[in-house]
């Protein structure tokens, strides 16, 4: 690929994009000048994007990736999500990390999550179920070997 005889592996292209601090899309589709490498992809994204081509994500996922932009753009479906996202964006880095930890803890420790966990069965019952499965498997093996 260095001599132009074959394509570069994807892993090399990803490493080059990270090294140059540019998006992989920008690396592959646009000509990069030396001046562009000073502060690539650091400008604020426009508040209004014209003729943007969506290359990833979706409204169901809550994020969109546009061609030529480095970061994902988060989108909301309703006012509550919009308010939560706005408050999160206004918070500083340490508060964001705390909020995420608290949210994750609450999600994992709610009543719903306790209900959805698998119920523990006794060791004796587990052995009995395994024995039944093995007996069925043994019968099927006998049938297969007799026929073959």
mmCIF file of N, CA and C in Angstrom:
data_model
loop_
_atom_site.group_PDB
_atom_site.id
_atom_site.type_symbol
_atom_site.label_atom_id
_atom_site.label_comp_id
_atom_site.label_asym_id
_atom_site.label_seq_id
_atom_site.Cartn_x
_atom_site.Cartn_y
_atom_site.Cartn_z
ATOM 1 N N UNK A 1 0.819 -1.195 0.000
ATOM 2 C CA UNK A 1 0.000 0.000 0.000
ATOM 3 C C UNK A 1 0.858 1.251 0.000
ATOM 4 N N UNK A 2 2.083 1.150 0.516
ATOM 5 C CA UNK A 2 2.961 2.324 0.513
ATOM 6 C C UNK A 2 3.402 2.671 -0.906
ATOM 7 N N UNK A 3 3.529 1.663 -1.759
ATOM 8 C CA UNK A 3 3.946 1.891 -3.140
ATOM 9 C C UNK A 3 2.747 2.086 -4.070
ATOM 10 N N UNK A 4 1.538 2.002 -3.538
ATOM 11 C CA UNK A 4 0.348 2.185 -4.347
ATOM 12 C C UNK A 4 -0.089 0.935 -5.073
ATOM 13 N N UNK A 5 0.452 -0.224 -4.705
ATOM 14 C CA UNK A 5 0.106 -1.465 -5.384
ATOM 15 C C UNK A 5 -1.099 -2.163 -4.767
ATOM 16 N N UNK A 6 -1.375 -1.898 -3.501
ATOM 17 C CA UNK A 6 -2.519 -2.521 -2.838
ATOM 18 C C UNK A 6 -3.096 -1.541 -1.823
ATOM 19 N N UNK A 7 -4.301 -1.849 -1.334
ATOM 20 C CA UNK A 7 -4.962 -0.984 -0.355
ATOM 21 C C UNK A 7 -4.372 -1.198 1.033
ATOM 22 N N UNK A 8 -4.419 -0.158 1.835
ATOM 23 C CA UNK A 8 -3.935 -0.237 3.215
ATOM 24 C C UNK A 8 -4.954 -0.979 4.067
ATOM 25 N N UNK A 9 -4.487 -1.758 5.053
ATOM 26 C CA UNK A 9 -5.418 -2.424 5.966
ATOM 27 C C UNK A 9 -6.204 -1.392 6.779
ATOM 28 N N UNK A 10 -7.395 -1.770 7.174
ATOM 29 C CA UNK A 10 -8.261 -0.863 7.928
ATOM 30 C C UNK A 10 -7.600 -0.449 9.237
ATOM 31 N N UNK A 11 -6.926 -1.381 9.901
ATOM 32 C CA UNK A 11 -6.290 -1.057 11.182
ATOM 33 C C UNK A 11 -5.236 0.033 11.015
ATOM 34 N N UNK A 12 -4.507 0.011 9.915
ATOM 35 C CA UNK A 12 -3.495 1.038 9.657
ATOM 36 C C UNK A 12 -4.167 2.383 9.400
ATOM 37 N N UNK A 13 -5.273 2.365 8.662
ATOM 38 C CA UNK A 13 -5.984 3.610 8.380
ATOM 39 C C UNK A 13 -6.533 4.233 9.663
ATOM 40 N N UNK A 14 -7.045 3.399 10.566
ATOM 41 C CA UNK A 14 -7.568 3.902 11.840
ATOM 42 C C UNK A 14 -6.438 4.518 12.659
ATOM 43 N N UNK A 15 -5.286 3.851 12.691
ATOM 44 C CA UNK A 15 -4.140 4.383 13.440
ATOM 45 C C UNK A 15 -3.657 5.703 12.846
ATOM 46 N N UNK A 16 -3.634 5.804 11.518
ATOM 47 C CA UNK A 16 -3.228 7.053 10.879
ATOM 48 C C UNK A 16 -4.200 8.186 11.204
ATOM 49 N N UNK A 17 -5.491 7.867 11.218
ATOM 50 C CA UNK A 17 -6.489 8.891 11.546
ATOM 51 C C UNK A 17 -6.310 9.378 12.979
ATOM 52 N N UNK A 18 -6.058 8.446 13.891
ATOM 53 C CA UNK A 18 -5.841 8.840 15.289
ATOM 54 C C UNK A 18 -4.559 9.640 15.432
ATOM 55 N N UNK A 19 -3.522 9.234 14.738
ATOM 56 C CA UNK A 19 -2.244 9.933 14.807
ATOM 57 C C UNK A 19 -2.377 11.365 14.298
ATOM 58 N N UNK A 20 -3.111 11.547 13.219
ATOM 59 C CA UNK A 20 -3.304 12.879 12.658
ATOM 60 C C UNK A 20 -4.439 13.648 13.295
ATOM 61 N N UNK A 21 -5.138 13.019 14.241
ATOM 62 C CA UNK A 21 -6.278 13.635 14.931
ATOM 63 C C UNK A 21 -7.334 14.126 13.946
ATOM 64 N N UNK A 22 -7.639 13.288 12.969
ATOM 65 C CA UNK A 22 -8.692 13.581 12.004
ATOM 66 C C UNK A 22 -9.647 12.393 11.970
ATOM 67 N N UNK A 23 -10.854 12.635 11.493
ATOM 68 C CA UNK A 23 -11.805 11.536 11.369
ATOM 69 C C UNK A 23 -11.369 10.635 10.215
ATOM 70 N N UNK A 24 -11.736 9.374 10.309
ATOM 71 C CA UNK A 24 -11.390 8.421 9.260
ATOM 72 C C UNK A 24 -12.056 8.819 7.944
ATOM 73 N N UNK A 25 -13.259 9.329 8.021
ATOM 74 C CA UNK A 25 -13.958 9.799 6.830
ATOM 75 C C UNK A 25 -13.192 10.930 6.162
ATOM 76 N N UNK A 26 -12.725 11.863 6.967
ATOM 77 C CA UNK A 26 -11.977 13.000 6.412
ATOM 78 C C UNK A 26 -10.654 12.527 5.813
ATOM 79 N N UNK A 27 -10.010 11.582 6.467
ATOM 80 C CA UNK A 27 -8.741 11.057 5.970
ATOM 81 C C UNK A 27 -8.916 10.399 4.605
ATOM 82 N N UNK A 28 -10.012 9.692 4.420
ATOM 83 C CA UNK A 28 -10.214 8.939 3.184
ATOM 84 C C UNK A 28 -10.812 9.762 2.041
ATOM 85 N N UNK A 29 -11.535 10.838 2.364
ATOM 86 C CA UNK A 29 -12.270 11.526 1.297
ATOM 87 C C UNK A 29 -11.746 12.908 0.937
ATOM 88 N N UNK A 30 -11.002 13.547 1.819
ATOM 89 C CA UNK A 30 -10.563 14.912 1.516
ATOM 90 C C UNK A 30 -9.049 14.987 1.444
ATOM 91 N N UNK A 31 -8.587 15.950 0.662
ATOM 92 C CA UNK A 31 -7.155 16.187 0.569
ATOM 93 C C UNK A 31 -6.747 17.015 1.783
ATOM 94 N N UNK A 32 -5.764 16.542 2.521
ATOM 95 C CA UNK A 32 -5.338 17.218 3.741
ATOM 96 C C UNK A 32 -4.049 17.976 3.453
ATOM 97 N N UNK A 33 -4.099 19.275 3.704
ATOM 98 C CA UNK A 33 -2.924 20.124 3.538
ATOM 99 C C UNK A 33 -2.181 20.226 4.862
ATOM 100 N N UNK A 34 -0.946 20.704 4.822
ATOM 101 C CA UNK A 34 -0.141 20.835 6.029
ATOM 102 C C UNK A 34 -0.785 21.775 7.036
ATOM 103 N N UNK A 35 -1.445 22.825 6.560
ATOM 104 C CA UNK A 35 -2.103 23.770 7.464
ATOM 105 C C UNK A 35 -3.266 23.122 8.214
ATOM 106 N N UNK A 36 -3.874 22.130 7.598
ATOM 107 C CA UNK A 36 -5.010 21.462 8.231
ATOM 108 C C UNK A 36 -4.592 20.639 9.443
ATOM 109 N N UNK A 37 -3.355 20.233 9.504
ATOM 110 C CA UNK A 37 -2.902 19.376 10.592
ATOM 111 C C UNK A 37 -2.615 20.140 11.878
ATOM 112 N N UNK A 38 -2.652 21.470 11.840
ATOM 113 C CA UNK A 38 -2.410 22.245 13.056
ATOM 114 C C UNK A 38 -3.506 22.003 14.087
ATOM 115 N N UNK A 39 -4.746 22.223 13.719
ATOM 116 C CA UNK A 39 -5.883 21.989 14.623
ATOM 117 C C UNK A 39 -7.028 21.358 13.838
ATOM 118 N N UNK A 40 -6.881 20.117 13.411
ATOM 119 C CA UNK A 40 -7.936 19.508 12.603
ATOM 120 C C UNK A 40 -9.153 19.138 13.439
ATOM 121 N N UNK A 41 -10.306 19.298 12.846
ATOM 122 C CA UNK A 41 -11.579 18.900 13.444
ATOM 123 C C UNK A 41 -11.827 19.519 14.811
ATOM 124 N N UNK A 42 -11.212 20.659 15.111
ATOM 125 C CA UNK A 42 -11.391 21.279 16.416
ATOM 126 C C UNK A 42 -12.358 22.449 16.390
ATOM 127 N N UNK A 43 -12.740 22.900 15.197
ATOM 128 C CA UNK A 43 -13.670 24.012 15.134
ATOM 129 C C UNK A 43 -15.020 23.560 15.660
ATOM 130 N N UNK A 44 -15.749 24.515 16.207
ATOM 131 C CA UNK A 44 -17.102 24.217 16.676
ATOM 132 C C UNK A 44 -17.950 23.841 15.471
ATOM 133 N N UNK A 45 -18.785 22.842 15.658
ATOM 134 C CA UNK A 45 -19.669 22.480 14.563
ATOM 135 C C UNK A 45 -20.722 23.567 14.398
ATOM 136 N N UNK A 46 -21.173 23.724 13.194
ATOM 137 C CA UNK A 46 -22.154 24.761 12.910
ATOM 138 C C UNK A 46 -23.469 24.418 13.596
ATOM 139 N N UNK A 47 -24.185 25.455 14.030
ATOM 140 C CA UNK A 47 -25.476 25.192 14.658
ATOM 141 C C UNK A 47 -26.487 24.716 13.620
ATOM 142 N N UNK A 48 -26.307 25.149 12.377
ATOM 143 C CA UNK A 48 -27.164 24.687 11.288
ATOM 144 C C UNK A 48 -26.269 23.994 10.265
ATOM 145 N N UNK A 49 -26.543 22.731 10.033
ATOM 146 C CA UNK A 49 -25.750 21.959 9.079
ATOM 147 C C UNK A 49 -26.552 21.870 7.788
ATOM 148 N N UNK A 50 -25.955 22.292 6.699
ATOM 149 C CA UNK A 50 -26.641 22.281 5.418
ATOM 150 C C UNK A 50 -26.131 21.107 4.574
ATOM 151 N N UNK A 51 -27.052 20.419 3.933
ATOM 152 C CA UNK A 51 -26.744 19.299 3.043
ATOM 153 C C UNK A 51 -25.854 18.262 3.722
ATOM 154 N N UNK A 52 -26.170 17.928 4.948
ATOM 155 C CA UNK A 52 -25.371 16.953 5.686
ATOM 156 C C UNK A 52 -25.780 15.543 5.287
ATOM 157 N N UNK A 53 -24.780 14.683 5.159
ATOM 158 C CA UNK A 53 -25.033 13.289 4.826
ATOM 159 C C UNK A 53 -24.829 12.450 6.080
ATOM 160 N N UNK A 54 -25.855 11.745 6.498
ATOM 161 C CA UNK A 54 -25.781 10.905 7.690
ATOM 162 C C UNK A 54 -25.069 9.614 7.314
ATOM 163 N N UNK A 55 -24.015 9.276 8.074
ATOM 164 C CA UNK A 55 -23.262 8.057 7.783
ATOM 165 C C UNK A 55 -23.384 7.021 8.891
ATOM 166 N N UNK A 56 -24.023 7.370 10.002
ATOM 167 C CA UNK A 56 -24.168 6.402 11.082
ATOM 168 C C UNK A 56 -25.169 6.860 12.112
ATOM 169 N N UNK A 57 -25.585 5.904 12.955
ATOM 170 C CA UNK A 57 -26.510 6.220 14.026
ATOM 171 C C UNK A 57 -27.939 6.292 13.532
ATOM 172 N N UNK A 58 -28.788 6.850 14.370
ATOM 173 C CA UNK A 58 -30.192 6.991 14.027
ATOM 174 C C UNK A 58 -30.941 7.644 15.167
ATOM 175 N N UNK A 59 -32.161 8.028 14.900
ATOM 176 C CA UNK A 59 -32.958 8.682 15.933
ATOM 177 C C UNK A 59 -33.293 7.690 17.041
ATOM 178 N N UNK A 60 -33.492 6.418 16.700
ATOM 179 C CA UNK A 60 -33.784 5.416 17.717
ATOM 180 C C UNK A 60 -32.622 5.281 18.695
ATOM 181 N N UNK A 61 -31.391 5.358 18.190
ATOM 182 C CA UNK A 61 -30.202 5.260 19.033
ATOM 183 C C UNK A 61 -29.948 6.543 19.807
ATOM 184 N N UNK A 62 -30.459 7.649 19.313
ATOM 185 C CA UNK A 62 -30.248 8.926 19.970
ATOM 186 C C UNK A 62 -28.962 9.610 19.560
ATOM 187 N N UNK A 63 -28.365 9.184 18.460
ATOM 188 C CA UNK A 63 -27.137 9.820 17.989
ATOM 189 C C UNK A 63 -27.089 9.752 16.466
ATOM 190 N N UNK A 64 -26.412 10.733 15.883
ATOM 191 C CA UNK A 64 -26.211 10.771 14.439
ATOM 192 C C UNK A 64 -24.761 11.114 14.156
ATOM 193 N N UNK A 65 -24.183 10.487 13.136
ATOM 194 C CA UNK A 65 -22.843 10.838 12.668
ATOM 195 C C UNK A 65 -22.994 11.407 11.267
ATOM 196 N N UNK A 66 -22.396 12.574 11.064
ATOM 197 C CA UNK A 66 -22.462 13.222 9.765
ATOM 198 C C UNK A 66 -21.121 13.121 9.066
ATOM 199 N N UNK A 67 -21.167 13.050 7.756
ATOM 200 C CA UNK A 67 -19.958 12.967 6.951
ATOM 201 C C UNK A 67 -19.127 14.231 7.144
ATOM 202 N N UNK A 68 -17.838 14.051 7.457
ATOM 203 C CA UNK A 68 -16.926 15.174 7.612
ATOM 204 C C UNK A 68 -16.810 15.708 9.023
ATOM 205 N N UNK A 69 -17.646 15.250 9.959
ATOM 206 C CA UNK A 69 -17.562 15.694 11.346
ATOM 207 C C UNK A 69 -17.010 14.570 12.203
ATOM 208 N N UNK A 70 -16.168 14.930 13.155
ATOM 209 C CA UNK A 70 -15.469 13.933 13.958
ATOM 210 C C UNK A 70 -16.372 13.269 14.982
ATOM 211 N N UNK A 71 -17.181 14.043 15.691
ATOM 212 C CA UNK A 71 -17.940 13.517 16.818
ATOM 213 C C UNK A 71 -19.364 13.151 16.434
ATOM 214 N N UNK A 72 -19.976 12.309 17.295
ATOM 215 C CA UNK A 72 -21.395 12.013 17.157
ATOM 216 C C UNK A 72 -22.194 13.230 17.600
ATOM 217 N N UNK A 73 -23.366 13.377 17.068
ATOM 218 C CA UNK A 73 -24.293 14.416 17.503
ATOM 219 C C UNK A 73 -25.460 13.725 18.183
ATOM 220 N N UNK A 74 -25.679 14.064 19.454
ATOM 221 C CA UNK A 74 -26.756 13.441 20.203
ATOM 222 C C UNK A 74 -28.069 14.131 19.883
ATOM 223 N N UNK A 75 -29.107 13.332 19.698
ATOM 224 C CA UNK A 75 -30.428 13.863 19.402
ATOM 225 C C UNK A 75 -31.415 13.306 20.420
ATOM 226 N N UNK A 76 -32.497 14.044 20.657
ATOM 227 C CA UNK A 76 -33.484 13.621 21.641
ATOM 228 C C UNK A 76 -34.840 13.437 20.981
ATOM 229 N N UNK A 77 -35.656 12.619 21.619
ATOM 230 C CA UNK A 77 -36.989 12.343 21.093
ATOM 231 C C UNK A 77 -38.079 13.140 21.795
ATOM 232 N N UNK A 78 -37.823 13.570 23.034
ATOM 233 C CA UNK A 78 -38.858 14.292 23.771
ATOM 234 C C UNK A 78 -38.223 15.349 24.669
ATOM 235 N N UNK A 79 -39.059 16.128 25.326
ATOM 236 C CA UNK A 79 -38.590 17.263 26.138
ATOM 237 C C UNK A 79 -37.774 16.810 27.346
ATOM 238 N N UNK A 80 -38.153 15.684 27.975
ATOM 239 C CA UNK A 80 -37.416 15.213 29.147
ATOM 240 C C UNK A 80 -35.983 14.836 28.780
ATOM 241 N N UNK A 81 -35.827 14.115 27.664
ATOM 242 C CA UNK A 81 -34.484 13.763 27.202
ATOM 243 C C UNK A 81 -33.682 15.015 26.874
ATOM 244 N N UNK A 82 -34.334 15.969 26.241
ATOM 245 C CA UNK A 82 -33.651 17.208 25.865
ATOM 246 C C UNK A 82 -33.172 17.954 27.107
ATOM 247 N N UNK A 83 -34.010 18.027 28.132
ATOM 248 C CA UNK A 83 -33.635 18.711 29.369
ATOM 249 C C UNK A 83 -32.473 17.994 30.051
ATOM 250 N N UNK A 84 -32.544 16.667 30.114
ATOM 251 C CA UNK A 84 -31.480 15.882 30.736
ATOM 252 C C UNK A 84 -30.163 16.048 29.984
ATOM 253 N N UNK A 85 -30.216 16.000 28.668
ATOM 254 C CA UNK A 85 -29.010 16.153 27.857
ATOM 255 C C UNK A 85 -28.418 17.551 27.999
ATOM 256 N N UNK A 86 -29.259 18.565 28.045
ATOM 257 C CA UNK A 86 -28.786 19.941 28.210
ATOM 258 C C UNK A 86 -28.100 20.125 29.555
ATOM 259 N N UNK A 87 -28.706 19.613 30.622
ATOM 260 C CA UNK A 87 -28.099 19.717 31.955
ATOM 261 C C UNK A 87 -26.778 18.962 32.018
ATOM 262 N N UNK A 88 -26.729 17.796 31.384
ATOM 263 C CA UNK A 88 -25.500 17.004 31.386
ATOM 264 C C UNK A 88 -24.385 17.738 30.648
ATOM 265 N N UNK A 89 -24.710 18.352 29.529
ATOM 266 C CA UNK A 89 -23.697 19.078 28.749
ATOM 267 C C UNK A 89 -23.177 20.305 29.486
ATOM 268 N N UNK A 90 -24.016 20.935 30.314
ATOM 269 C CA UNK A 90 -23.593 22.117 31.058
ATOM 270 C C UNK A 90 -22.698 21.764 32.247
ATOM 271 N N UNK A 91 -22.741 20.525 32.713
ATOM 272 C CA UNK A 91 -21.960 20.116 33.885
ATOM 273 C C UNK A 91 -20.481 20.007 33.524
ATOM 274 N N UNK A 92 -19.607 20.172 34.547
ATOM 275 C CA UNK A 92 -18.174 20.001 34.297
ATOM 276 C C UNK A 92 -17.828 18.511 34.277
ATOM 277 N N UNK A 93 -16.594 18.197 33.918
ATOM 278 C CA UNK A 93 -16.191 16.811 33.698
ATOM 279 C C UNK A 93 -16.373 15.936 34.942
ATOM 280 N N UNK A 94 -15.959 16.423 36.110
ATOM 281 C CA UNK A 94 -16.060 15.593 37.315
ATOM 282 C C UNK A 94 -17.521 15.323 37.674
ATOM 283 N N UNK A 95 -18.371 16.334 37.519
ATOM 284 C CA UNK A 95 -19.796 16.111 37.793
ATOM 285 C C UNK A 95 -20.421 15.151 36.787
ATOM 286 N N UNK A 96 -19.996 15.217 35.537
ATOM 287 C CA UNK A 96 -20.513 14.286 34.536
ATOM 288 C C UNK A 96 -20.203 12.849 34.928
ATOM 289 N N UNK A 97 -18.958 12.612 35.356
ATOM 290 C CA UNK A 97 -18.574 11.258 35.756
ATOM 291 C C UNK A 97 -19.395 10.792 36.952
ATOM 292 N N UNK A 98 -19.619 11.690 37.915
ATOM 293 C CA UNK A 98 -20.439 11.344 39.081
ATOM 294 C C UNK A 98 -21.871 11.029 38.663
ATOM 295 N N UNK A 99 -22.422 11.844 37.771
ATOM 296 C CA UNK A 99 -23.788 11.613 37.307
ATOM 297 C C UNK A 99 -23.909 10.250 36.629
ATOM 298 N N UNK A 100 -22.928 9.927 35.797
ATOM 299 C CA UNK A 100 -22.981 8.647 35.097
ATOM 300 C C UNK A 100 -22.877 7.476 36.064
ATOM 301 N N UNK A 101 -21.998 7.594 37.063
ATOM 302 C CA UNK A 101 -21.877 6.528 38.061
ATOM 303 C C UNK A 101 -23.172 6.365 38.848
ATOM 304 N N UNK A 102 -23.769 7.485 39.263
ATOM 305 C CA UNK A 102 -25.029 7.425 40.006
ATOM 306 C C UNK A 102 -26.147 6.815 39.159
ATOM 307 N N UNK A 103 -26.211 7.220 37.908
ATOM 308 C CA UNK A 103 -27.243 6.704 37.019
ATOM 309 C C UNK A 103 -27.077 5.204 36.799
ATOM 310 N N UNK A 104 -25.840 4.776 36.600
ATOM 311 C CA UNK A 104 -25.578 3.355 36.404
ATOM 312 C C UNK A 104 -25.950 2.561 37.655
ATOM 313 N N UNK A 105 -25.613 3.102 38.838
ATOM 314 C CA UNK A 105 -25.934 2.412 40.081
ATOM 315 C C UNK A 105 -27.444 2.294 40.246
ATOM 316 N N UNK A 106 -28.171 3.393 39.980
ATOM 317 C CA UNK A 106 -29.632 3.368 40.124
ATOM 318 C C UNK A 106 -30.259 2.389 39.133
ATOM 319 N N UNK A 107 -29.719 2.337 37.938
ATOM 320 C CA UNK A 107 -30.251 1.418 36.932
ATOM 321 C C UNK A 107 -30.059 -0.029 37.365
ATOM 322 N N UNK A 108 -28.888 -0.334 37.925
ATOM 323 C CA UNK A 108 -28.582 -1.705 38.330
ATOM 324 C C UNK A 108 -29.232 -2.103 39.646
ATOM 325 N N UNK A 109 -29.667 -1.153 40.452
ATOM 326 C CA UNK A 109 -30.195 -1.469 41.777
ATOM 327 C C UNK A 109 -31.662 -1.091 41.960
ATOM 328 N N UNK A 110 -32.413 -1.059 40.916
ATOM 329 C CA UNK A 110 -33.838 -0.760 41.037
ATOM 330 C C UNK A 110 -34.618 -2.051 41.211
ATOM 331 N N UNK A 111 -35.879 -1.933 41.526
ATOM 332 C CA UNK A 111 -36.727 -3.117 41.688
ATOM 333 C C UNK A 111 -36.794 -3.932 40.403
ATOM 334 N N UNK A 112 -36.912 -3.239 39.286
ATOM 335 C CA UNK A 112 -37.034 -3.934 38.009
ATOM 336 C C UNK A 112 -35.813 -4.809 37.747
ATOM 337 N N UNK A 113 -34.617 -4.290 38.039
ATOM 338 C CA UNK A 113 -33.418 -5.078 37.772
ATOM 339 C C UNK A 113 -33.328 -6.268 38.715
ATOM 340 N N UNK A 114 -33.858 -6.134 39.939
ATOM 341 C CA UNK A 114 -33.851 -7.268 40.867
ATOM 342 C C UNK A 114 -34.820 -8.347 40.410
ATOM 343 N N UNK A 115 -35.926 -7.924 39.809
ATOM 344 C CA UNK A 115 -36.922 -8.889 39.343
ATOM 345 C C UNK A 115 -36.397 -9.658 38.136
ATOM 346 N N UNK A 116 -35.688 -8.991 37.253
ATOM 347 C CA UNK A 116 -35.242 -9.626 36.014
ATOM 348 C C UNK A 116 -34.031 -10.527 36.194
ATOM 349 N N UNK A 117 -33.390 -10.496 37.364
ATOM 350 C CA UNK A 117 -32.242 -11.373 37.564
ATOM 351 C C UNK A 117 -32.717 -12.812 37.634
ATOM 352 N N UNK A 118 -31.860 -13.743 37.247
ATOM 353 C CA UNK A 118 -32.234 -15.147 37.254
ATOM 354 C C UNK A 118 -32.357 -15.645 38.682
ATOM 355 N N UNK A 119 -33.382 -16.441 38.906
ATOM 356 C CA UNK A 119 -33.599 -16.987 40.238
ATOM 357 C C UNK A 119 -32.629 -18.138 40.461
ATOM 358 N N UNK A 120 -32.070 -18.183 41.659
ATOM 359 C CA UNK A 120 -31.139 -19.253 41.988
ATOM 360 C C UNK A 120 -31.933 -20.513 42.312
ATOM 361 N N UNK A 121 -31.482 -21.623 41.746
ATOM 362 C CA UNK A 121 -32.124 -22.897 42.049
ATOM 363 C C UNK A 121 -31.165 -23.717 42.895
ATOM 364 N N UNK A 122 -31.729 -24.658 43.617
ATOM 365 C CA UNK A 122 -30.891 -25.453 44.515
ATOM 366 C C UNK A 122 -29.966 -26.358 43.710
ATOM 367 N N UNK A 123 -28.892 -26.725 44.329
ATOM 368 C CA UNK A 123 -27.893 -27.586 43.680
ATOM 369 C C UNK A 123 -28.498 -28.950 43.347
ATOM 370 N N UNK A 124 -29.349 -29.446 44.236
ATOM 371 C CA UNK A 124 -29.980 -30.746 44.035
ATOM 372 C C UNK A 124 -30.888 -30.719 42.802
ATOM 373 N N UNK A 125 -31.685 -29.662 42.669
ATOM 374 C CA UNK A 125 -32.572 -29.520 41.519
ATOM 375 C C UNK A 125 -31.772 -29.362 40.226
ATOM 376 N N UNK A 126 -30.674 -28.617 40.292
ATOM 377 C CA UNK A 126 -29.817 -28.436 39.118
ATOM 378 C C UNK A 126 -29.229 -29.767 38.661
ATOM 379 N N UNK A 127 -28.796 -30.597 39.612
ATOM 380 C CA UNK A 127 -28.250 -31.919 39.267
ATOM 381 C C UNK A 127 -29.322 -32.802 38.635
ATOM 382 N N UNK A 128 -30.542 -32.739 39.153
ATOM 383 C CA UNK A 128 -31.631 -33.544 38.605
ATOM 384 C C UNK A 128 -31.940 -33.120 37.172
ATOM 385 N N UNK A 129 -31.982 -31.816 36.922
ATOM 386 C CA UNK A 129 -32.248 -31.320 35.569
ATOM 387 C C UNK A 129 -31.136 -31.721 34.608
ATOM 388 N N UNK A 130 -29.904 -31.655 35.066
ATOM 389 C CA UNK A 130 -28.768 -32.050 34.231
ATOM 390 C C UNK A 130 -28.819 -33.541 33.922
ATOM 391 N N UNK A 131 -29.210 -34.349 34.905
ATOM 392 C CA UNK A 131 -29.312 -35.793 34.697
ATOM 393 C C UNK A 131 -30.368 -36.117 33.648
ATOM 394 N N UNK A 132 -31.500 -35.432 33.686
ATOM 395 C CA UNK A 132 -32.556 -35.654 32.698
ATOM 396 C C UNK A 132 -32.056 -35.291 31.302
ATOM 397 N N UNK A 133 -31.356 -34.173 31.191
ATOM 398 C CA UNK A 133 -30.811 -33.757 29.892
ATOM 399 C C UNK A 133 -29.815 -34.781 29.361
ATOM 400 N N UNK A 134 -28.965 -35.304 30.241
ATOM 401 C CA UNK A 134 -27.971 -36.294 29.818
ATOM 402 C C UNK A 134 -28.634 -37.601 29.395
ATOM 403 N N UNK A 135 -29.711 -37.999 30.081
ATOM 404 C CA UNK A 135 -30.424 -39.220 29.701
ATOM 405 C C UNK A 135 -31.036 -39.072 28.313
ATOM 406 N N UNK A 136 -31.639 -37.929 28.044
ATOM 407 C CA UNK A 136 -32.212 -37.686 26.719
ATOM 408 C C UNK A 136 -31.136 -37.701 25.649
ATOM 409 N N UNK A 137 -29.999 -37.093 25.959
ATOM 410 C CA UNK A 137 -28.885 -37.063 25.018
ATOM 411 C C UNK A 137 -28.368 -38.467 24.748
ATOM 412 N N UNK A 138 -28.266 -39.288 25.796
ATOM 413 C CA UNK A 138 -27.784 -40.663 25.636
ATOM 414 C C UNK A 138 -28.744 -41.473 24.772
ATOM 415 N N UNK A 139 -30.051 -41.304 24.946
ATOM 416 C CA UNK A 139 -31.029 -42.021 24.123
ATOM 417 C C UNK A 139 -30.885 -41.630 22.658
ATOM 418 N N UNK A 140 -30.694 -40.349 22.396
ATOM 419 C CA UNK A 140 -30.535 -39.885 21.016
ATOM 420 C C UNK A 140 -29.267 -40.429 20.390
ATOM 421 N N UNK A 141 -28.205 -40.526 21.173
ATOM 422 C CA UNK A 141 -26.945 -41.067 20.648
ATOM 423 C C UNK A 141 -27.117 -42.534 20.283
ATOM 424 N N UNK A 142 -27.838 -43.312 21.123
ATOM 425 C CA UNK A 142 -28.083 -44.729 20.823
ATOM 426 C C UNK A 142 -28.861 -44.870 19.522
ATOM 427 N N UNK A 143 -29.876 -44.035 19.315
ATOM 428 C CA UNK A 143 -30.672 -44.102 18.095
ATOM 429 C C UNK A 143 -29.828 -43.787 16.870
ATOM 430 N N UNK A 144 -28.958 -42.814 16.985
ATOM 431 C CA UNK A 144 -28.118 -42.412 15.856
ATOM 432 C C UNK A 144 -27.128 -43.513 15.505
ATOM 433 N N UNK A 145 -26.503 -44.141 16.524
ATOM 434 C CA UNK A 145 -25.488 -45.162 16.246
ATOM 435 C C UNK A 145 -26.112 -46.440 15.722
ATOM 436 N N UNK A 146 -27.334 -46.768 16.138
ATOM 437 C CA UNK A 146 -28.004 -47.969 15.647
ATOM 438 C C UNK A 146 -28.382 -47.795 14.184
ATOM 439 N N UNK A 147 -28.848 -46.626 13.804
ATOM 440 C CA UNK A 147 -29.245 -46.371 12.418
ATOM 441 C C UNK A 147 -28.043 -46.326 11.488
ATOM 442 N N UNK A 148 -26.945 -45.722 11.944
ATOM 443 C CA UNK A 148 -25.786 -45.496 11.088
ATOM 444 C C UNK A 148 -24.988 -46.712 10.942
#
